[in-house]
Tab-separated table of C-alpha atoms and ligand atoms in Angstrom:
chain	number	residue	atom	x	y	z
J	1	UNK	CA	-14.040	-5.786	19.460
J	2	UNK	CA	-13.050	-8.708	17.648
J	3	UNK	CA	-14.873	-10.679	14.874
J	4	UNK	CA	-14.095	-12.925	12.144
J	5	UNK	CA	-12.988	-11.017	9.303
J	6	UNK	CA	-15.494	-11.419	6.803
J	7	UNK	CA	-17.800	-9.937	9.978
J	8	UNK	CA	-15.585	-6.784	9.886
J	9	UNK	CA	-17.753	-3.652	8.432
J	10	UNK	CA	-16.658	-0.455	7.529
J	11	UNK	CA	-18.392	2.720	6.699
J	12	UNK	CA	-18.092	3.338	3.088
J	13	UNK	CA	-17.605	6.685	3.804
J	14	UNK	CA	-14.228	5.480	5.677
J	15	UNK	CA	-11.367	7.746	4.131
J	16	UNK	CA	-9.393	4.675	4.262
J	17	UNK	CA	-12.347	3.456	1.665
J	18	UNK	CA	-13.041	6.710	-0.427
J	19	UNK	CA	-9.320	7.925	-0.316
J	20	UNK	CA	-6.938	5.958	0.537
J	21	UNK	CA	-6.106	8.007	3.618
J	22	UNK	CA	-4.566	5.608	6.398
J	23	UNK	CA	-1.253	3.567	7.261
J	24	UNK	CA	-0.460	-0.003	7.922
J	25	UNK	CA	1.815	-2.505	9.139
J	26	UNK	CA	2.927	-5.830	8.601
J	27	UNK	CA	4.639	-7.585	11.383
J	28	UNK	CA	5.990	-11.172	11.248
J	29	UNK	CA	5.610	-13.298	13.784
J	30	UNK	CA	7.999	-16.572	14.246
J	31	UNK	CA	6.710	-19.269	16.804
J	32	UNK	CA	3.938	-16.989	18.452
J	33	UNK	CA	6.875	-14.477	18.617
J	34	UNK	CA	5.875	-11.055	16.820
J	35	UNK	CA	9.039	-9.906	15.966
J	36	UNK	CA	11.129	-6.319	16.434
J	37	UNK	CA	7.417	-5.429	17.600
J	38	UNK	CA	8.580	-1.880	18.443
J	39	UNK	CA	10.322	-0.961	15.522
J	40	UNK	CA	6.886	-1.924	13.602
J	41	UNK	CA	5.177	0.287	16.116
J	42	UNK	CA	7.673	2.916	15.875
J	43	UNK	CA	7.473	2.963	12.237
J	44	UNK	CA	3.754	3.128	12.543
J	45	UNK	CA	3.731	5.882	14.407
J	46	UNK	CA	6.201	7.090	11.783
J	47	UNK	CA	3.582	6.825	8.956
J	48	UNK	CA	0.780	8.189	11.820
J	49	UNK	CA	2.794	11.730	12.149
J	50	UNK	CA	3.671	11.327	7.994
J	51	UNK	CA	-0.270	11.730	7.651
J	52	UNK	CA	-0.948	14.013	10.634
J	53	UNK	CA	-2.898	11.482	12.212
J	54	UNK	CA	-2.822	11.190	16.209
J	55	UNK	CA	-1.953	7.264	17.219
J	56	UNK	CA	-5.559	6.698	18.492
J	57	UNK	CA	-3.802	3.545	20.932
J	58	UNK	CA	-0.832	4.220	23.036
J	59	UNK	CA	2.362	1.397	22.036
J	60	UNK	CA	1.346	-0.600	25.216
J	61	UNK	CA	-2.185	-0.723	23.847
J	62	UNK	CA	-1.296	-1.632	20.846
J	63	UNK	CA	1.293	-4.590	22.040
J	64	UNK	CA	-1.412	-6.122	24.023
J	65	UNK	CA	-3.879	-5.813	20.575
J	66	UNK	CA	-0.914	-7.654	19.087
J	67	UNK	CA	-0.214	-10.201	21.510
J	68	UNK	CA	-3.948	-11.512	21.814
J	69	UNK	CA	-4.376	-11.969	18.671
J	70	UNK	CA	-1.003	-13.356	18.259
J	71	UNK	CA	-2.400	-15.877	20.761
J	72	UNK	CA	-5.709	-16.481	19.534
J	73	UNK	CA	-5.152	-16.925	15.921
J	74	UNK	CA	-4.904	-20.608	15.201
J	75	UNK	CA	-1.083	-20.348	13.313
J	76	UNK	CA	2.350	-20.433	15.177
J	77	UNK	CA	3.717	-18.437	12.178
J	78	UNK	CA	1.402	-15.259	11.803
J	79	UNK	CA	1.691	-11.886	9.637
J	80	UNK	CA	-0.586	-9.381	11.423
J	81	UNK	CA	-1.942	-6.738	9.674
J	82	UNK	CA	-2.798	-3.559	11.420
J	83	UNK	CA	-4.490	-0.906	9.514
J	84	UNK	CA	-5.223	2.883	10.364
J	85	UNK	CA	-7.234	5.229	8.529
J	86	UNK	CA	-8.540	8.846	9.334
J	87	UNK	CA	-12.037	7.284	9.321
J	88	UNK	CA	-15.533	8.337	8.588
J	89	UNK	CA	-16.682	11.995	7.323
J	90	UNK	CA	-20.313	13.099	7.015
J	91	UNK	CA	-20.117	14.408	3.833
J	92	UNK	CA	-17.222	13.368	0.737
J	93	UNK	CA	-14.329	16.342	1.525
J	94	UNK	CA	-10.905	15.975	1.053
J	95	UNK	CA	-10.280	18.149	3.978
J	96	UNK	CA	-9.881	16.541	7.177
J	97	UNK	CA	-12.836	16.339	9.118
J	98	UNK	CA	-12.994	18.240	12.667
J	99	UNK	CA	-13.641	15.829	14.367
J	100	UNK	CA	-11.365	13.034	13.175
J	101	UNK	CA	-12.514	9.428	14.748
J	102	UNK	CA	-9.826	7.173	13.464
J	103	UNK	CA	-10.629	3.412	11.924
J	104	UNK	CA	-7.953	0.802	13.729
J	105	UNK	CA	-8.510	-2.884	12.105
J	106	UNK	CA	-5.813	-5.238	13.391
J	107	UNK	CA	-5.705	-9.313	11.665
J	108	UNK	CA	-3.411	-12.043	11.283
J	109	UNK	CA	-2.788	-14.378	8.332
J	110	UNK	CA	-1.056	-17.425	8.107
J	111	UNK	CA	2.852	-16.644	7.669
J	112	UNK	CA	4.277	-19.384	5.022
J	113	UNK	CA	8.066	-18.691	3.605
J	114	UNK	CA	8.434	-18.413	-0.141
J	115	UNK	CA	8.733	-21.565	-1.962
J	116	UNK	CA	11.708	-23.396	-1.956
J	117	UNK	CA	12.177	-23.176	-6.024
J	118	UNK	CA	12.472	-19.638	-5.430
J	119	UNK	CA	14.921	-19.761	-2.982
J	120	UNK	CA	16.966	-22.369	-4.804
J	121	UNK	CA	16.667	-21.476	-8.642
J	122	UNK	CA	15.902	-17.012	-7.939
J	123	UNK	CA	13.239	-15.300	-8.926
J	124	UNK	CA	12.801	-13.016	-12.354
J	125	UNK	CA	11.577	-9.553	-12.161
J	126	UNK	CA	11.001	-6.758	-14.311
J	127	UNK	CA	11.887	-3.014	-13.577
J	128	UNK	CA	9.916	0.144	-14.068
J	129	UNK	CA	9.888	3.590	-13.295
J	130	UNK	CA	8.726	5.202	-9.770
J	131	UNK	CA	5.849	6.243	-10.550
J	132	UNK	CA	4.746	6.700	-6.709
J	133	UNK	CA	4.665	9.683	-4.474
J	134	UNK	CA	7.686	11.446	-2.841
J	135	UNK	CA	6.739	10.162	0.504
J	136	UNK	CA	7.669	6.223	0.050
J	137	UNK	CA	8.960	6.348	3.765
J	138	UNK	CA	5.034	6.238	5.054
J	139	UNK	CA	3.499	3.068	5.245
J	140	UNK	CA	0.167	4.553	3.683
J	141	UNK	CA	-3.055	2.584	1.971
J	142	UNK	CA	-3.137	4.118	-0.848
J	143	UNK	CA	-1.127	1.430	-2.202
J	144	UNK	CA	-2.128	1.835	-6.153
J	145	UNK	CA	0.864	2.509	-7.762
J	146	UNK	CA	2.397	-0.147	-5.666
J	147	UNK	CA	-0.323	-2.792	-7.167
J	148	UNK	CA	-0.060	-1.738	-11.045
J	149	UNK	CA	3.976	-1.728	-10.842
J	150	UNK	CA	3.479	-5.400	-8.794
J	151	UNK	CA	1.323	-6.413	-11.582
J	152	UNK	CA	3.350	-5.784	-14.407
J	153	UNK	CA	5.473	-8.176	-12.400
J	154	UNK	CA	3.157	-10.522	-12.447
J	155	UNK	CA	1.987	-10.186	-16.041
J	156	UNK	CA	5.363	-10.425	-17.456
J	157	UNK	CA	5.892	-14.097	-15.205
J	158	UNK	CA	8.046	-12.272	-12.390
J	159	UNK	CA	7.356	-11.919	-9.001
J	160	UNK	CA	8.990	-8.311	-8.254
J	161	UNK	CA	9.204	-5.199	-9.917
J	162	UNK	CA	12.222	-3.633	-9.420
J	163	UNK	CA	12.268	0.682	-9.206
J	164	UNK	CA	14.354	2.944	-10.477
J	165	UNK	CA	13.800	7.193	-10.054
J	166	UNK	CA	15.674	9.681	-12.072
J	167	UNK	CA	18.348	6.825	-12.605
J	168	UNK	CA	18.555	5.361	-9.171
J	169	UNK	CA	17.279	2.283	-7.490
J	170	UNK	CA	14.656	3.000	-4.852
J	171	UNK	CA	12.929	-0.622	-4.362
J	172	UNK	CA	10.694	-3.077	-5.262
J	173	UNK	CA	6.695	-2.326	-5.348
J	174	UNK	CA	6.829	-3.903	-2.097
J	175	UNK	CA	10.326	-4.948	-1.118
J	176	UNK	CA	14.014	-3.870	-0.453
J	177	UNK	CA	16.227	-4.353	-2.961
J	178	UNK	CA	19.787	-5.137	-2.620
J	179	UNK	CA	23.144	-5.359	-5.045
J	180	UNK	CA	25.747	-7.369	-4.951
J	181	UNK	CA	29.073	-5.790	-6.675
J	182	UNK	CA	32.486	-6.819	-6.546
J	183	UNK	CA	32.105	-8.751	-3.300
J	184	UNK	CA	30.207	-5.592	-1.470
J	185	UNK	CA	26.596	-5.404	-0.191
J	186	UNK	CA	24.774	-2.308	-1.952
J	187	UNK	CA	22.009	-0.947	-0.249
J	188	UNK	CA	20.224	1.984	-1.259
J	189	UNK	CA	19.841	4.767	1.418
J	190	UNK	CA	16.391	4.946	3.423
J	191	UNK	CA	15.246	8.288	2.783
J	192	UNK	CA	12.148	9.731	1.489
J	193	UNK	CA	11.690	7.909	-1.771
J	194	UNK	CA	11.742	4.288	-0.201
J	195	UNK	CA	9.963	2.346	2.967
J	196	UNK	CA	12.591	2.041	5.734
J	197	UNK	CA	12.162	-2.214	6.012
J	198	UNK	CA	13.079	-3.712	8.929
J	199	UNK	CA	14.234	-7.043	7.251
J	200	UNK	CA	16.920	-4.473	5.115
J	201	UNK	CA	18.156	-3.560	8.983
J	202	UNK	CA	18.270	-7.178	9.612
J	203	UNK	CA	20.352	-7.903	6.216
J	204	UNK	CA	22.619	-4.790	6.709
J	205	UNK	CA	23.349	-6.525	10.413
J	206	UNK	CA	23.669	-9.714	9.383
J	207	UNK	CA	26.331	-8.384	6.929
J	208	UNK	CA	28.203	-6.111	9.666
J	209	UNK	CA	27.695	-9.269	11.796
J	210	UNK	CA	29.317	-11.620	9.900
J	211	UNK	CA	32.054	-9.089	7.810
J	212	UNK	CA	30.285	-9.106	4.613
J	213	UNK	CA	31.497	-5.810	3.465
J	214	UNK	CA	28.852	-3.367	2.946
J	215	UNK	CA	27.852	0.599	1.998
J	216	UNK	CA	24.923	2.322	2.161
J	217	UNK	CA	24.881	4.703	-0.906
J	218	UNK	CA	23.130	5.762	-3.831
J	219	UNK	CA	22.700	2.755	-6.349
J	220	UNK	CA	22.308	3.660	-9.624
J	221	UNK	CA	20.295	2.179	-12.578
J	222	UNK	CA	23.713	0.979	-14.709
J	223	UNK	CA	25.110	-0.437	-11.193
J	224	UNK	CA	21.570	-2.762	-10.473
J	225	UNK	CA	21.711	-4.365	-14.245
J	226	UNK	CA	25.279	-5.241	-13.971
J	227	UNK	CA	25.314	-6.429	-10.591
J	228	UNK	CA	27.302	-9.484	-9.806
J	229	UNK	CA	23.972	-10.463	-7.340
J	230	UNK	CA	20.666	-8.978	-6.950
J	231	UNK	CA	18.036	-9.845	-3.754
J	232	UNK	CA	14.728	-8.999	-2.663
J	233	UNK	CA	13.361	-8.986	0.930
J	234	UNK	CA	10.762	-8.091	3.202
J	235	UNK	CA	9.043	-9.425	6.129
J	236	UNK	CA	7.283	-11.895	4.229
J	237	UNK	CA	9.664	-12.796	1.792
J	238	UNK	CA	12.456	-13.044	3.833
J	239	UNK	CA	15.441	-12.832	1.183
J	240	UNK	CA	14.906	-13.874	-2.146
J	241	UNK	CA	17.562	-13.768	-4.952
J	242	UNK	CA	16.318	-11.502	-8.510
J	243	UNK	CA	18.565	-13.798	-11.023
J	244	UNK	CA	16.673	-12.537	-13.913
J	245	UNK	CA	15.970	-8.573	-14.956
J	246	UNK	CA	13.885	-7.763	-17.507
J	247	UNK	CA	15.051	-11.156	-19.389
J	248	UNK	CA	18.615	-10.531	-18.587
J	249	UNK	CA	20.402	-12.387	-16.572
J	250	UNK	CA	21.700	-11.565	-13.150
J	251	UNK	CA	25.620	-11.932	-12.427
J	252	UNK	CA	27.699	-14.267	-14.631
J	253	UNK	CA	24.877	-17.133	-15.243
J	254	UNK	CA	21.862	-15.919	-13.789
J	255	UNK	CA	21.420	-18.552	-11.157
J	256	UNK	CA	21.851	-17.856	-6.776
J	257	UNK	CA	24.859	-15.828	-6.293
J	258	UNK	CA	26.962	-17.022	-3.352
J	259	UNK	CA	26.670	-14.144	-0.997
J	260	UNK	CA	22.656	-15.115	-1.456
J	261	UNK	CA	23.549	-18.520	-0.069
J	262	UNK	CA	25.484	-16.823	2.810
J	263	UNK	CA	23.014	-14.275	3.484
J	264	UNK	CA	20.252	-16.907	3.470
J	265	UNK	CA	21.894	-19.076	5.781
J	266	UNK	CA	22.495	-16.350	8.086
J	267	UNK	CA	18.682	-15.362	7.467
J	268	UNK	CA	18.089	-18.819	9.306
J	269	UNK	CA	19.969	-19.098	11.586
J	270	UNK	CA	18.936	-16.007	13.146
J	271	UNK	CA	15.145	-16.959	12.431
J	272	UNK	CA	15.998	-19.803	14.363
J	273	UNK	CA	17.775	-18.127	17.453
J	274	UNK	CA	16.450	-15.152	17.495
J	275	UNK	CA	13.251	-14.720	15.687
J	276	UNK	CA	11.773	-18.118	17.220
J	277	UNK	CA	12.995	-16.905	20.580
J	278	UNK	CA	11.051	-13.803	21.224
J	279	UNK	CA	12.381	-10.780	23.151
B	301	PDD	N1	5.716	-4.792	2.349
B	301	PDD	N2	9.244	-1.613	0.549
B	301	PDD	C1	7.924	-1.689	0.325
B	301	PDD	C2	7.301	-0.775	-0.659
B	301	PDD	C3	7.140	-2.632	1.024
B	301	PDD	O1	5.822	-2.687	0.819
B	301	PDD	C4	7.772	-3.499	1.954
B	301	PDD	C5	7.019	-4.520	2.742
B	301	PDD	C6	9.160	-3.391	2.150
B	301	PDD	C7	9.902	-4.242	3.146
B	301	PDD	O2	9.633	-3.823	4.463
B	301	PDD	P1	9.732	-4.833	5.688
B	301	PDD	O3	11.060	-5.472	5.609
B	301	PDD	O4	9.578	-3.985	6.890
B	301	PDD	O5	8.632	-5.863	5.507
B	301	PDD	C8	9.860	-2.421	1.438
B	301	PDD	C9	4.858	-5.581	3.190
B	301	PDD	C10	5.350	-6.956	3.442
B	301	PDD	C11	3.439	-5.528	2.631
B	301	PDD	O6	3.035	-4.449	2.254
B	301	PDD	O7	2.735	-6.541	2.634
């Protein structure tokens, strides 16, 4: 059924609503062109088995949810949102309930690009301590230690919070994070502690692509705040370079690095090509 958001209504005794207990997904969408569609799905499903939560539509039900509304909403550039949680119970109990009758809410948004400034003069952010669970590889809801650590972003004047665990960089509150040292992409591995993104993929192939050298490996703390270069991305942010860390500056100056202005171009060029083309 589909209505205009503010028609949407949800039992307040969703577990989505009383506990957090559901996934999501964000998938960009270039020129009416959802994009790497099946990996978003895939990782969905991902975050579905994460919770124990059967995928109440198939992936061919779920494409067609995508690509009508892809179609119907009014923007050519779209995020769509699609939400999952383990639904209604009868009575408040943390237990599942037996008979589980899932909530699926699926909307777009208007996709715009960061700002230009950000792009061209970088972006400050803060860092803090992982304070969330040990299961940062599902896409889950319950997304309130990613808010507080965003806002202390936002309260110091920075738009990212940067994470470290037990001396290690993870991610941002709701980014990748990558490391530029000595000429060589760092990227932190995708395990449990961080959200496998699928705009990191598309840096780490843009890199093998064009022979930026590049290794997967355990980043730690000392390594991010003497970086030569460090970037942000994510589906909505595309790539975004941090040039400020808790008031220190990034690289040499603290302005772009120049792998950023590689990577970047690279970023949209295959936009361009291949996000804009569709499948
Ligand atoms: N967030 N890590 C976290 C914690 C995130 O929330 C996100 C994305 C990413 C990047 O993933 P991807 O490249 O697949 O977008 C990494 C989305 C945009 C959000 O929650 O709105």
């Amino acid at each position: 059924m589909w209505v205009a958001a503010d028609q949407g209504r949800v039992s307040v005794m969703d577990r989505g609503f009383l506990f957090g207990d559901g996934v999501y997904e964000v998938i960009p969408v270039y020129s009416r062109q959802p994009f790497r569609l099946e990996q978003h799905l895939a990782r969905l499903q991902h975050s579905l088995d994460g919770i124990q939560l059967a995928n109440p539509h198939g992936m061919k039900e779920w494409s067609g949810f995508v690509t009508q509304l892809v179609n119907e909403a009014e923007w050519e550039d779209q995020s769509i949102y699609i939400q999952v949680t383990r639904g209604p119970m009868a009575v408040r109990n943390h237990a599942f309930p037996k008979e589980v009758r899932p909530t699926s809410v699926i909307f777009a948004e208007a996709m715009t690009t960061p700002p230009a400034s950000q792009r061209e003069q970088g972006i400050a952010a803060v860092s803090a301590a992982d304070i969330r669970w040990l299961r940062c590889d599902l896409k889950t809801t319950s997304l309130l230690a990613n808010c507080l650590l965003r806002q202390m972003a936002v309260a110091a004047g920075c738009v990212e919070t940067v994470l470290f665990r037990d001396g290690f960089l993870t991610e941002g509150s709701a980014s990748s994070i990558f490391a530029i040292k000595d000429g060589v992409l760092l990227a932190p591995i995708k395990n449990h502690l961080m959200l496998p993104g699928i705009t990191y993929d598309v840096v780490l192939e843009l890199a093998a692509q064009h022979g930026l050298p590049h290794e997967v490996r355990d980043i730690t703390e000392a390594e991010t705040r003497t970086a030569d270069e460090l970037w942000m991305c994510s589906s909505t942010k595309e790539v975004l370079p941090i040039v400020l860390l808790d008031g220190a500056k990034v690289g040499i100056d603290g302005t772009p690095g120049p792998r950023f202005a590689q990577m970047y171009a690279w970023y949209q060029a295959f936009k361009a090509t291949v996000m804009r083309a569709g499948p």
